[in-house]
Amino acid sequence: MTSKKNNEAFVWIWLPDETQPVVAGKLEAENGFIHFNYGKSYLGRINDKNPAISIYEPELPLKSGILPLSDGLEMPNCIRDAAPDAWGRRVIINRKLGRKGTDTDTADLSELTYLLESGSDRIGALDFQLSPAEYIPRSANNARLEELLESAERVEQGVPLKPELDQALFHGSSIGGARPKALIEDHNTKYIAKFASSSDIYSVVKAEFIAMRLAALAGLDVVPVKLVEAAGKDILLIERFDRIKSENGWTRKAMISALTIFGLNDMTARYASYEDLAEIIRHRFSNPKDTLREMFSRLVFNILCGNTDDHARNHAAFWDGKELTLTPAYDICPQGRAGNEASQAMKISGDNNLSQLKYCLETAHHFLLSKKEALSICEHIKGVIQQYWDKVCEEAYLQDVDKKLLWKRQFLNPFSFEK
């Protein structure tokens, strides 16, 4: 499928409101680094009806020639955002190496291999091809949930997939994250389907559904979700917000992770902070005042629902070539905890990341909120969780044992309120 040992790949992009991609430029791998340069035809789209936009600035501005990498990066972060993460890489390893994939380090395959081998319906508005002239999407027919479940289970076990199941799961191999998932389309709506994992000790799928529903009831801007069942197992369907159905087909919305906005990589992600993100929002985002309030509310909700997996790849923004706009929240999942004490993945106030509301109040001024306004947000979200907890648990058909496990451990853990 690939040539030149995957030393090069062409980047295709969906421009705003377009249903077909155009080639934007080329990636070349050399000595462990991947560099990008825009194509002349793309840079020449100045007077077109839909002119070229940068893949992301300041990282890849619309300039000719090979663009330098930011310090500490081996490839452009905005390109890495479109690559598969842990789960997608396991699917690709299973596809290419079969049973041997269970013992294979994901680093054994190159980054360009992952870009070229993963499905084309990836998050955002990019895809990767061997050719600069012909776009051939890597996709599969819409599979039944039962087939996708079987596929995910076989990948977790390291068992090679049957051809039809290989195609079914491969379609979603480009989606980020570590948990089993796939892509489906139903009634002109695209979804990310999240499955239970064999290692789950409680219903993680239902816990995420409950958190997302409570976040929406609290007034946060969250992506719609629904809980379905197939083959006796729960599946969370998360509506895609980076796809819009038009008369001529699907358009794609360009987006980047907060990790890219910070200019950090996976090794330096620990330096990411809500305070720094607030400063960037003030200067680079559309509608900064409301965005700051929304981001502060998400921080508070993450603490109160036990979502400590709020790392910089789990925050994102749309990019239109000029400014950033916060995407809906899409990955609010309570995490297991052994004791009461917990820490957020991003720093909250200074170097402190302890999962406590007092640190949210300390940093409220960075979000242009008074202490009174910040306290009101905390009390409101706490009240909504208390008010709707039983109702949303009933929606999820959550068993009493899981309900007792989640309440006051993940949701509204006393540690969150310590002074």
PDB file of N, CA, C and O in Angstrom, residues 348-390:
ATOM      1  N   ILE A 348      -3.918  23.603  37.699  1.00  0.00           N
ATOM      2  CA  ILE A 348      -5.066  24.491  37.906  1.00  0.00           C
ATOM      3  C   ILE A 348      -4.613  25.873  38.327  1.00  0.00           C
ATOM      4  O   ILE A 348      -4.896  26.875  37.660  1.00  0.00           O
ATOM      5  N   SER A 349      -3.896  25.938  39.441  1.00  0.00           N
ATOM      6  CA  SER A 349      -3.434  27.215  39.980  1.00  0.00           C
ATOM      7  C   SER A 349      -1.947  27.103  40.289  1.00  0.00           C
ATOM      8  O   SER A 349      -1.550  26.302  41.145  1.00  0.00           O
ATOM      9  N   GLY A 350      -1.127  27.872  39.577  1.00  0.00           N
ATOM     10  CA  GLY A 350       0.311  27.712  39.732  1.00  0.00           C
ATOM     11  C   GLY A 350       0.718  26.320  39.319  1.00  0.00           C
ATOM     12  O   GLY A 350       0.333  25.843  38.253  1.00  0.00           O
ATOM     13  N   ASP A 351       1.472  25.634  40.168  1.00  0.00           N
ATOM     14  CA  ASP A 351       1.883  24.255  39.882  1.00  0.00           C
ATOM     15  C   ASP A 351       0.961  23.230  40.532  1.00  0.00           C
ATOM     16  O   ASP A 351       1.257  22.035  40.532  1.00  0.00           O
ATOM     17  N   ASN A 352      -0.153  23.692  41.077  1.00  0.00           N
ATOM     18  CA  ASN A 352      -1.063  22.800  41.800  1.00  0.00           C
ATOM     19  C   ASN A 352      -2.115  22.225  40.863  1.00  0.00           C
ATOM     20  O   ASN A 352      -2.761  22.954  40.113  1.00  0.00           O
ATOM     21  N   ASN A 353      -2.287  20.914  40.902  1.00  0.00           N
ATOM     22  CA  ASN A 353      -3.327  20.275  40.089  1.00  0.00           C
ATOM     23  C   ASN A 353      -4.251  19.392  40.920  1.00  0.00           C
ATOM     24  O   ASN A 353      -4.961  18.543  40.377  1.00  0.00           O
ATOM     25  N   LEU A 354      -4.245  19.569  42.243  1.00  0.00           N
ATOM     26  CA  LEU A 354      -5.136  18.775  43.096  1.00  0.00           C
ATOM     27  C   LEU A 354      -6.598  19.060  42.739  1.00  0.00           C
ATOM     28  O   LEU A 354      -6.987  20.207  42.496  1.00  0.00           O
ATOM     29  N   SER A 355      -7.400  18.009  42.738  1.00  0.00           N
ATOM     30  CA  SER A 355      -8.796  18.096  42.298  1.00  0.00           C
ATOM     31  C   SER A 355      -9.682  18.695  43.395  1.00  0.00           C
ATOM     32  O   SER A 355     -10.522  18.011  43.994  1.00  0.00           O
ATOM     33  N   GLN A 356      -9.499  19.981  43.629  1.00  0.00           N
ATOM     34  CA  GLN A 356     -10.245  20.668  44.683  1.00  0.00           C
ATOM     35  C   GLN A 356     -10.745  22.023  44.184  1.00  0.00           C
ATOM     36  O   GLN A 356     -10.030  22.758  43.491  1.00  0.00           O
ATOM     37  N   LEU A 357     -11.959  22.364  44.577  1.00  0.00           N
ATOM     38  CA  LEU A 357     -12.573  23.602  44.111  1.00  0.00           C
ATOM     39  C   LEU A 357     -11.843  24.843  44.602  1.00  0.00           C
ATOM     40  O   LEU A 357     -11.888  25.888  43.946  1.00  0.00           O
ATOM     41  N   LYS A 358     -11.161  24.736  45.734  1.00  0.00           N
ATOM     42  CA  LYS A 358     -10.483  25.924  46.262  1.00  0.00           C
ATOM     43  C   LYS A 358      -9.426  26.438  45.282  1.00  0.00           C
ATOM     44  O   LYS A 358      -9.174  27.651  45.221  1.00  0.00           O
ATOM     45  N   TYR A 359      -8.830  25.544  44.495  1.00  0.00           N
ATOM     46  CA  TYR A 359      -7.837  25.980  43.520  1.00  0.00           C
ATOM     47  C   TYR A 359      -8.500  26.591  42.284  1.00  0.00           C
ATOM     48  O   TYR A 359      -7.909  27.439  41.617  1.00  0.00           O
ATOM     49  N   CYS A 360      -9.721  26.153  41.994  1.00  0.00           N
ATOM     50  CA  CYS A 360     -10.492  26.813  40.933  1.00  0.00           C
ATOM     51  C   CYS A 360     -10.789  28.255  41.329  1.00  0.00           C
ATOM     52  O   CYS A 360     -10.667  29.175  40.508  1.00  0.00           O
ATOM     53  N   LEU A 361     -11.171  28.451  42.579  1.00  0.00           N
ATOM     54  CA  LEU A 361     -11.468  29.799  43.050  1.00  0.00           C
ATOM     55  C   LEU A 361     -10.210  30.667  43.051  1.00  0.00           C
ATOM     56  O   LEU A 361     -10.276  31.867  42.768  1.00  0.00           O
ATOM     57  N   GLU A 362      -9.072  30.064  43.363  1.00  0.00           N
ATOM     58  CA  GLU A 362      -7.805  30.807  43.350  1.00  0.00           C
ATOM     59  C   GLU A 362      -7.472  31.365  41.967  1.00  0.00           C
ATOM     60  O   GLU A 362      -6.907  32.444  41.837  1.00  0.00           O
ATOM     61  N   THR A 363      -7.832  30.586  40.933  1.00  0.00           N
ATOM     62  CA  THR A 363      -7.440  30.965  39.572  1.00  0.00           C
ATOM     63  C   THR A 363      -8.563  31.637  38.805  1.00  0.00           C
ATOM     64  O   THR A 363      -8.408  31.933  37.616  1.00  0.00           O
ATOM     65  N   ALA A 364      -9.678  31.922  39.445  1.00  0.00           N
ATOM     66  CA  ALA A 364     -10.853  32.462  38.750  1.00  0.00           C
ATOM     67  C   ALA A 364     -10.551  33.756  38.008  1.00  0.00           C
ATOM     68  O   ALA A 364     -11.101  34.012  36.921  1.00  0.00           O
ATOM     69  N   HIS A 365      -9.684  34.593  38.558  1.00  0.00           N
ATOM     70  CA  HIS A 365      -9.411  35.878  37.921  1.00  0.00           C
ATOM     71  C   HIS A 365      -8.760  35.724  36.548  1.00  0.00           C
ATOM     72  O   HIS A 365      -8.898  36.594  35.696  1.00  0.00           O
ATOM     73  N   HIS A 366      -8.071  34.597  36.336  1.00  0.00           N
ATOM     74  CA  HIS A 366      -7.500  34.339  35.018  1.00  0.00           C
ATOM     75  C   HIS A 366      -8.603  34.131  33.978  1.00  0.00           C
ATOM     76  O   HIS A 366      -8.372  34.335  32.773  1.00  0.00           O
ATOM     77  N   PHE A 367      -9.762  33.736  34.440  1.00  0.00           N
ATOM     78  CA  PHE A 367     -10.910  33.519  33.558  1.00  0.00           C
ATOM     79  C   PHE A 367     -11.841  34.730  33.544  1.00  0.00           C
ATOM     80  O   PHE A 367     -12.980  34.644  33.094  1.00  0.00           O
ATOM     81  N   LEU A 368     -11.338  35.848  34.046  1.00  0.00           N
ATOM     82  CA  LEU A 368     -12.091  37.111  34.126  1.00  0.00           C
ATOM     83  C   LEU A 368     -13.369  36.962  34.938  1.00  0.00           C
ATOM     84  O   LEU A 368     -14.397  37.564  34.636  1.00  0.00           O
ATOM     85  N   LEU A 369     -13.284  36.144  35.987  1.00  0.00           N
ATOM     86  CA  LEU A 369     -14.417  35.911  36.883  1.00  0.00           C
ATOM     87  C   LEU A 369     -14.072  36.429  38.274  1.00  0.00           C
ATOM     88  O   LEU A 369     -12.948  36.243  38.755  1.00  0.00           O
ATOM     89  N   SER A 370     -15.039  37.048  38.912  1.00  0.00           N
ATOM     90  CA  SER A 370     -14.854  37.417  40.305  1.00  0.00           C
ATOM     91  C   SER A 370     -14.986  36.161  41.157  1.00  0.00           C
ATOM     92  O   SER A 370     -15.498  35.127  40.701  1.00  0.00           O
ATOM     93  N   LYS A 371     -14.529  36.253  42.396  1.00  0.00           N
ATOM     94  CA  LYS A 371     -14.635  35.094  43.278  1.00  0.00           C
ATOM     95  C   LYS A 371     -16.110  34.727  43.504  1.00  0.00           C
ATOM     96  O   LYS A 371     -16.467  33.559  43.598  1.00  0.00           O
ATOM     97  N   LYS A 372     -16.950  35.750  43.559  1.00  0.00           N
ATOM     98  CA  LYS A 372     -18.382  35.514  43.747  1.00  0.00           C
ATOM     99  C   LYS A 372     -18.964  34.771  42.547  1.00  0.00           C
ATOM    100  O   LYS A 372     -19.744  33.822  42.706  1.00  0.00           O
ATOM    101  N   GLU A 373     -18.593  35.190  41.327  1.00  0.00           N
ATOM    102  CA  GLU A 373     -19.078  34.515  40.117  1.00  0.00           C
ATOM    103  C   GLU A 373     -18.572  33.076  40.064  1.00  0.00           C
ATOM    104  O   GLU A 373     -19.324  32.153  39.714  1.00  0.00           O
ATOM    105  N   ALA A 374     -17.305  32.880  40.397  1.00  0.00           N
ATOM    106  CA  ALA A 374     -16.730  31.540  40.373  1.00  0.00           C
ATOM    107  C   ALA A 374     -17.407  30.628  41.389  1.00  0.00           C
ATOM    108  O   ALA A 374     -17.712  29.465  41.101  1.00  0.00           O
ATOM    109  N   LEU A 375     -17.654  31.157  42.580  1.00  0.00           N
ATOM    110  CA  LEU A 375     -18.329  30.372  43.614  1.00  0.00           C
ATOM    111  C   LEU A 375     -19.741  30.011  43.182  1.00  0.00           C
ATOM    112  O   LEU A 375     -20.212  28.892  43.424  1.00  0.00           O
ATOM    113  N   SER A 376     -20.414  30.944  42.496  1.00  0.00           N
ATOM    114  CA  SER A 376     -21.766  30.686  42.002  1.00  0.00           C
ATOM    115  C   SER A 376     -21.770  29.547  40.985  1.00  0.00           C
ATOM    116  O   SER A 376     -22.664  28.691  40.989  1.00  0.00           O
ATOM    117  N   ILE A 377     -20.760  29.509  40.115  1.00  0.00           N
ATOM    118  CA  ILE A 377     -20.646  28.423  39.133  1.00  0.00           C
ATOM    119  C   ILE A 377     -20.441  27.086  39.842  1.00  0.00           C
ATOM    120  O   ILE A 377     -21.081  26.081  39.507  1.00  0.00           O
ATOM    121  N   CYS A 378     -19.573  27.072  40.835  1.00  0.00           N
ATOM    122  CA  CYS A 378     -19.326  25.831  41.603  1.00  0.00           C
ATOM    123  C   CYS A 378     -20.606  25.333  42.273  1.00  0.00           C
ATOM    124  O   CYS A 378     -20.925  24.131  42.214  1.00  0.00           O
ATOM    125  N   GLU A 379     -21.329  26.246  42.908  1.00  0.00           N
ATOM    126  CA  GLU A 379     -22.555  25.859  43.605  1.00  0.00           C
ATOM    127  C   GLU A 379     -23.621  25.388  42.624  1.00  0.00           C
ATOM    128  O   GLU A 379     -24.359  24.439  42.898  1.00  0.00           O
ATOM    129  N   HIS A 380     -23.713  26.049  41.474  1.00  0.00           N
ATOM    130  CA  HIS A 380     -24.699  25.654  40.468  1.00  0.00           C
ATOM    131  C   HIS A 380     -24.431  24.241  39.964  1.00  0.00           C
ATOM    132  O   HIS A 380     -25.353  23.407  39.902  1.00  0.00           O
ATOM    133  N   ILE A 381     -23.190  23.942  39.605  1.00  0.00           N
ATOM    134  CA  ILE A 381     -22.870  22.623  39.064  1.00  0.00           C
ATOM    135  C   ILE A 381     -23.060  21.545  40.124  1.00  0.00           C
ATOM    136  O   ILE A 381     -23.624  20.471  39.842  1.00  0.00           O
ATOM    137  N   LYS A 382     -22.639  21.837  41.342  1.00  0.00           N
ATOM    138  CA  LYS A 382     -22.868  20.885  42.437  1.00  0.00           C
ATOM    139  C   LYS A 382     -24.357  20.619  42.610  1.00  0.00           C
ATOM    140  O   LYS A 382     -24.792  19.460  42.748  1.00  0.00           O
ATOM    141  N   GLY A 383     -25.174  21.670  42.568  1.00  0.00           N
ATOM    142  CA  GLY A 383     -26.617  21.519  42.751  1.00  0.00           C
ATOM    143  C   GLY A 383     -27.261  20.702  41.645  1.00  0.00           C
ATOM    144  O   GLY A 383     -28.162  19.887  41.902  1.00  0.00           O
ATOM    145  N   VAL A 384     -26.823  20.912  40.402  1.00  0.00           N
ATOM    146  CA  VAL A 384     -27.383  20.152  39.276  1.00  0.00           C
ATOM    147  C   VAL A 384     -27.054  18.669  39.419  1.00  0.00           C
ATOM    148  O   VAL A 384     -27.915  17.813  39.189  1.00  0.00           O
ATOM    149  N   ILE A 385     -25.809  18.358  39.789  1.00  0.00           N
ATOM    150  CA  ILE A 385     -25.432  16.950  39.967  1.00  0.00           C
ATOM    151  C   ILE A 385     -26.290  16.310  41.053  1.00  0.00           C
ATOM    152  O   ILE A 385     -26.799  15.187  40.882  1.00  0.00           O
ATOM    153  N   GLN A 386     -26.494  17.003  42.160  1.00  0.00           N
ATOM    154  CA  GLN A 386     -27.330  16.473  43.235  1.00  0.00           C
ATOM    155  C   GLN A 386     -28.778  16.312  42.792  1.00  0.00           C
ATOM    156  O   GLN A 386     -29.425  15.299  43.079  1.00  0.00           O
ATOM    157  N   GLN A 387     -29.295  17.301  42.075  1.00  0.00           N
ATOM    158  CA  GLN A 387     -30.702  17.296  41.681  1.00  0.00           C
ATOM    159  C   GLN A 387     -31.035  16.206  40.670  1.00  0.00           C
ATOM    160  O   GLN A 387     -32.094  15.566  40.750  1.00  0.00           O
ATOM    161  N   TYR A 388     -30.131  15.996  39.699  1.00  0.00           N
ATOM    162  CA  TYR A 388     -30.459  15.101  38.588  1.00  0.00           C
ATOM    163  C   TYR A 388     -29.749  13.750  38.653  1.00  0.00           C
ATOM    164  O   TYR A 388     -29.891  12.942  37.736  1.00  0.00           O
ATOM    165  N   TRP A 389     -28.990  13.504  39.699  1.00  0.00           N
ATOM    166  CA  TRP A 389     -28.225  12.265  39.795  1.00  0.00           C
ATOM    167  C   TRP A 389     -29.118  11.031  39.638  1.00  0.00           C
ATOM    168  O   TRP A 389     -28.863  10.168  38.785  1.00  0.00           O
ATOM    169  N   ASP A 390     -30.155  10.921  40.428  1.00  0.00           N
ATOM    170  CA  ASP A 390     -31.017   9.735  40.370  1.00  0.00           C
ATOM    171  C   ASP A 390     -31.697   9.604  39.007  1.00  0.00           C
ATOM    172  O   ASP A 390     -31.782   8.498  38.448  1.00  0.00           O
TER     173      ASP A 390
END
